[in-house]
Amino acid sequence: MSRSHHLCTLAASAAVAVVALSACSGGSSGGASTRAGSAALDSAPRAAASAADAGGAKSNGAVNSTAGITSTAARIVPVTRSIVYKGSITVRVQDLTDAVNRAEALATGSGGLVAQEQTTEDPRHRGYGQASLTLRVPPADFGHTLDALGDLGRELDRSRSAEDVTTQVADVESRVRSAQASVARVRILLSRATTIGEVVRIESELSQRESDLESLQAQQKALAGLTDLATVAVTFVTPEHHVAPVYPVHHRELGFVAGLNGGWDAFAAAVTVALTGLGAVTPFVLVVTLLGFPAVMLLRRRRRAGASALAGGDTGP
């Protein structure tokens, strides 16, 4: 009896122990779950805050980016102007050749060129004359070139001008691009033509548009040449050279030969005068002869007829 009671007591103790272990296990699991839930709840606001911060940062970044774009669009970008510089200067120099050589060196030394040159020198007086040159120099050296040319001698006059052709250059460039696109389209149409009539018609149109394009390109090139280099027209003159006029001196010759030459010259002059007078009178003589000869003949006939009438009257009864 006592043994069975002891077994029952052990069984009850084991059941109590099992129940206690189950309760402890459940408590531990519940605590872990509670802590996990608490951690999730705690992390949710932090995640939301982080998301909000990230969103704010992203929004701020977008605002800053937008602000950057706005500021870039609002910034005034300097436009490259196309300016045509022209100038002219007249300088009186002592040595014409030296002045011309120095002007040429001045143009080529600045990266320019001599577009035209004409020198006229007095053949009777060496070193006197005039020289005209057309220099093309970079626009940055335009004013310096005029000053340097004036320093070659005594400056007599100077003029300069600057013309803004930016709008004209932009217009020509736009028209060139449009003409190029037009030519490309016509060439595509030509490649798709299937009949001879279409080919002839499209080729005629293509030729006209290519001609227009070449004309625009020539204008573009001319404008580029005017804006890339400034034009300076320089004239060099030498001091005026006054020389007393020289008249020919005729020495009088004497002697028989001189007299014979003089007489022959006088005879030739007299004959020349006579022939000149005869030539002037000849037309009148011819007219008078042609008109007067018939009149004279008619007058003679009338006189003879009158004389015959008178003679017949005297012999009658």
XYZ file of C-alpha atoms in Angstrom:
317
model
C 0.000 0.000 0.000
C 2.754 2.295 0.890
C 4.578 1.363 -2.285
C 1.665 2.192 -4.503
C 1.154 5.409 -2.587
C 4.768 6.239 -3.239
C 4.352 5.574 -6.958
C 1.316 7.786 -7.109
C 3.220 10.516 -5.359
C 6.074 10.262 -7.883
C 3.640 10.320 -10.796
C 1.922 13.415 -9.411
C 5.265 15.097 -8.863
C 6.278 14.321 -12.447
C 3.020 15.727 -13.812
C 3.443 18.885 -11.745
C 6.991 19.210 -13.045
C 5.824 18.792 -16.637
C 3.110 21.403 -16.165
C 5.598 23.794 -14.581
C 8.063 23.323 -17.421
C 5.292 23.938 -19.941
C 4.306 27.108 -18.145
C 7.890 28.327 -18.076
C 8.283 27.532 -21.727
C 5.083 29.346 -22.591
C 6.126 32.340 -20.550
C 9.455 32.502 -22.255
C 7.829 32.300 -25.679
C 5.297 34.931 -24.768
C 8.033 37.239 -23.469
C 10.029 36.783 -26.618
C 6.973 37.479 -28.696
C 6.176 40.495 -26.588
C 9.720 41.796 -26.904
C 9.677 41.194 -30.669
C 6.395 43.028 -30.970
C 7.700 45.853 -28.836
C 10.820 46.030 -30.928
C 8.714 46.094 -34.097
C 6.542 48.838 -32.690
C 9.596 50.788 -31.583
C 11.280 50.396 -34.954
C 8.162 51.423 -36.894
C 8.298 55.080 -35.827
C 12.031 55.116 -36.449
C 11.481 53.640 -39.941
C 8.745 56.169 -40.585
C 10.995 58.925 -39.366
C 13.823 57.618 -41.540
C 11.465 57.426 -44.508
C 10.290 60.936 -43.807
C 13.869 62.138 -43.526
C 14.755 60.346 -46.736
C 11.730 61.820 -48.423
C 12.626 65.233 -47.122
C 16.178 64.851 -48.261
C 14.962 63.688 -51.666
C 12.520 66.546 -51.798
C 15.214 68.986 -50.770
C 17.504 67.494 -53.373
C 14.816 67.967 -55.998
C 14.279 71.526 -54.871
C 17.982 72.181 -54.928
C 18.242 70.574 -58.340
C 15.308 72.605 -59.552
C 16.845 75.678 -58.038
C 20.090 74.871 -59.824
C 18.286 74.480 -63.146
C 16.370 77.675 -62.563
C 19.508 79.564 -61.738
C 21.232 78.130 -64.811
C 18.335 79.152 -67.013
C 18.250 82.583 -65.440
C 21.996 83.103 -65.879
C 22.801 85.436 -68.804
C 25.159 83.649 -71.168
C 27.358 86.094 -73.124
C 26.771 85.872 -76.876
C 29.765 85.942 -79.183
C 29.321 88.999 -81.365
C 30.332 89.090 -85.015
C 31.932 92.472 -85.680
C 33.346 93.770 -88.966
C 36.208 96.199 -88.282
C 37.361 98.554 -91.023
C 39.886 101.372 -90.908
C 41.941 103.630 -93.139
C 44.974 105.802 -92.536
C 47.186 108.112 -94.591
C 50.798 108.643 -93.528
C 53.503 110.856 -95.012
C 56.863 109.087 -94.924
C 60.393 109.910 -95.985
C 61.299 106.489 -97.414
C 58.452 104.912 -99.360
C 60.041 101.474 -99.772
C 60.975 101.170 -96.114
C 57.476 102.158 -95.010
C 55.891 99.537 -97.285
C 58.219 96.812 -95.997
C 57.520 97.683 -92.374
C 53.763 97.713 -92.975
C 53.933 94.263 -94.547
C 55.985 92.955 -91.627
C 53.499 94.477 -89.204
C 50.583 92.643 -90.869
C 52.268 89.252 -91.209
C 53.789 89.451 -87.733
C 50.342 89.713 -86.140
C 49.050 86.692 -88.040
C 47.456 88.693 -90.848
C 48.264 89.224 -94.501
C 48.635 91.816 -97.253
C 45.528 91.551 -99.411
C 46.476 94.210 -101.955
C 49.432 96.471 -102.749
C 50.017 99.164 -105.346
C 53.081 101.403 -105.490
C 53.501 104.367 -107.849
C 56.922 106.013 -107.940
C 57.918 109.177 -109.758
C 60.299 108.039 -112.516
C 62.032 111.427 -112.618
C 62.683 111.609 -108.887
C 63.675 108.420 -107.137
C 62.122 107.932 -103.718
C 59.054 110.057 -104.411
C 55.653 108.541 -105.033
C 52.699 106.888 -103.349
C 51.843 103.391 -102.080
C 48.437 101.930 -101.233
C 48.084 98.707 -99.221
C 45.138 96.711 -97.892
C 46.071 94.834 -94.727
C 44.042 92.080 -93.030
C 44.857 91.701 -89.343
C 43.194 89.935 -86.375
C 40.490 92.084 -84.727
C 42.428 92.073 -81.452
C 45.315 93.884 -83.201
C 43.124 96.340 -85.124
C 43.766 99.431 -82.986
C 47.425 98.559 -82.405
C 47.976 98.219 -86.153
C 46.541 101.670 -86.851
C 48.755 103.206 -84.156
C 51.864 101.418 -85.431
C 51.203 102.561 -89.002
C 50.776 106.140 -87.814
C 54.156 105.941 -86.085
C 55.901 105.203 -89.404
C 55.746 108.868 -90.364
C 53.487 111.877 -90.080
C 49.849 110.816 -89.840
C 47.599 112.908 -92.088
C 44.184 111.339 -91.507
C 42.580 108.276 -89.948
C 39.129 106.686 -89.894
C 37.722 103.513 -88.347
C 34.371 101.753 -88.103
C 32.819 98.690 -86.465
C 29.676 97.021 -87.817
C 27.773 94.375 -85.840
C 26.668 91.587 -88.221
C 25.729 89.009 -85.584
C 22.103 88.865 -86.732
C 23.132 88.564 -90.360
C 25.578 85.749 -89.587
C 22.955 83.847 -87.577
C 20.390 84.302 -90.349
C 22.744 82.996 -93.019
C 23.728 80.020 -90.855
C 20.069 79.149 -90.306
C 19.317 79.412 -94.001
C 22.311 77.215 -94.814
C 21.082 74.500 -92.451
C 17.599 74.676 -93.933
C 18.978 74.496 -97.458
C 21.121 71.486 -96.559
C 18.100 69.677 -95.112
C 16.076 70.548 -98.201
C 18.767 69.166 -100.512
C 18.926 65.969 -98.449
C 15.153 65.489 -98.748
C 15.199 66.001 -102.506
C 18.017 63.486 -102.843
C 15.924 60.932 -100.965
C 13.046 61.592 -103.356
C 15.423 61.161 -106.287
C 16.553 57.782 -104.968
C 12.904 56.678 -104.825
C 11.936 57.913 -108.299
C 10.711 55.165 -110.617
C 10.048 56.919 -113.919
C 12.194 59.063 -116.205
C 9.806 61.986 -115.848
C 10.104 61.928 -112.070
C 13.897 61.678 -112.283
C 14.143 64.652 -114.653
C 11.763 66.782 -112.583
C 13.459 65.950 -109.278
C 16.956 66.467 -110.712
C 15.934 69.932 -111.918
C 14.615 70.788 -108.457
C 17.752 69.356 -106.853
C 19.987 71.435 -109.114
C 18.118 74.615 -108.166
C 18.307 73.896 -104.446
C 21.999 73.007 -104.634
C 22.616 76.312 -106.425
C 20.785 78.179 -103.657
C 22.824 76.302 -101.059
C 26.105 77.201 -102.763
C 25.080 80.864 -102.876
C 24.285 80.850 -99.157
C 27.561 79.097 -98.376
C 29.420 81.752 -100.373
C 27.705 84.468 -98.306
C 28.609 82.601 -95.145
C 32.229 82.350 -96.219
C 32.371 86.044 -97.108
C 30.949 87.040 -93.722
C 33.402 84.746 -91.979
C 36.269 86.367 -93.867
C 35.120 89.842 -92.856
C 34.700 88.970 -89.201
C 37.785 86.788 -88.797
C 40.178 89.544 -89.941
C 39.881 93.327 -89.748
C 40.568 95.416 -92.855
C 43.017 98.324 -92.798
C 43.574 100.488 -95.881
C 46.852 102.397 -95.581
C 48.222 105.022 -97.952
C 51.838 106.181 -97.822
C 52.792 109.440 -99.510
C 56.174 111.127 -99.759
C 56.865 114.851 -99.174
C 55.955 117.057 -102.097
C 58.860 117.618 -104.511
C 58.800 121.004 -106.235
C 61.012 121.287 -109.318
C 61.352 124.322 -111.536
C 59.874 123.623 -114.961
C 62.423 122.918 -117.642
C 61.736 124.497 -121.026
C 63.467 123.268 -124.172
C 66.168 125.581 -125.496
C 66.346 125.984 -129.262
C 69.789 126.901 -130.574
C 69.748 128.934 -133.806
C 71.822 127.410 -136.571
C 73.671 129.462 -139.212
C 75.166 128.708 -142.625
C 74.091 127.560 -146.090
C 72.729 124.240 -144.909
C 70.782 125.959 -142.169
C 69.366 128.438 -144.709
C 68.560 125.638 -147.149
C 66.766 123.742 -144.420
C 64.904 126.867 -143.416
C 63.929 127.638 -147.009
C 62.799 124.103 -147.655
C 60.706 124.175 -144.500
C 59.149 127.468 -145.616
C 58.472 126.096 -149.129
C 56.920 122.958 -147.670
C 54.788 125.067 -145.398
C 53.674 127.264 -148.303
C 52.818 124.239 -150.433
C 50.923 122.743 -147.558
C 48.912 125.936 -147.157
C 48.227 126.122 -150.914
C 47.108 122.522 -151.113
C 44.935 123.027 -148.074
C 43.254 126.022 -149.728
C 42.845 124.139 -153.005
C 41.239 121.228 -151.191
C 38.839 123.594 -149.489
C 37.828 125.296 -152.783
C 37.522 122.146 -154.909
C 33.991 121.142 -153.758
C 32.654 124.594 -154.640
C 34.336 124.540 -158.076
C 32.807 121.163 -158.863
C 29.310 122.289 -157.884
C 29.573 125.519 -159.879
C 30.895 123.622 -162.900
C 28.145 121.014 -162.851
C 25.406 123.596 -162.506
C 26.920 126.372 -164.634
C 27.862 124.357 -167.734
C 24.254 123.496 -168.729
C 23.203 127.081 -168.068
C 25.971 128.424 -170.309
C 25.071 126.004 -173.105
C 21.392 126.948 -172.889
C 22.254 130.605 -172.957
C 24.399 130.127 -176.065
C 21.597 128.297 -177.862
C 19.179 131.093 -177.120
C 21.610 133.659 -178.417
C 22.139 131.678 -181.624
C 18.392 131.284 -182.071
C 17.918 135.035 -181.589
C 20.702 135.803 -184.016
C 19.158 133.478 -186.642
C 15.775 135.131 -186.226
C 17.273 138.530 -186.725
C 19.174 137.397 -189.818
C 15.983 135.942 -191.381
C 14.104 139.167 -190.740
C 16.734 141.239 -192.537
C 16.627 139.093 -195.753
C 12.844 139.061 -196.096
C 10.796 141.356 -198.683
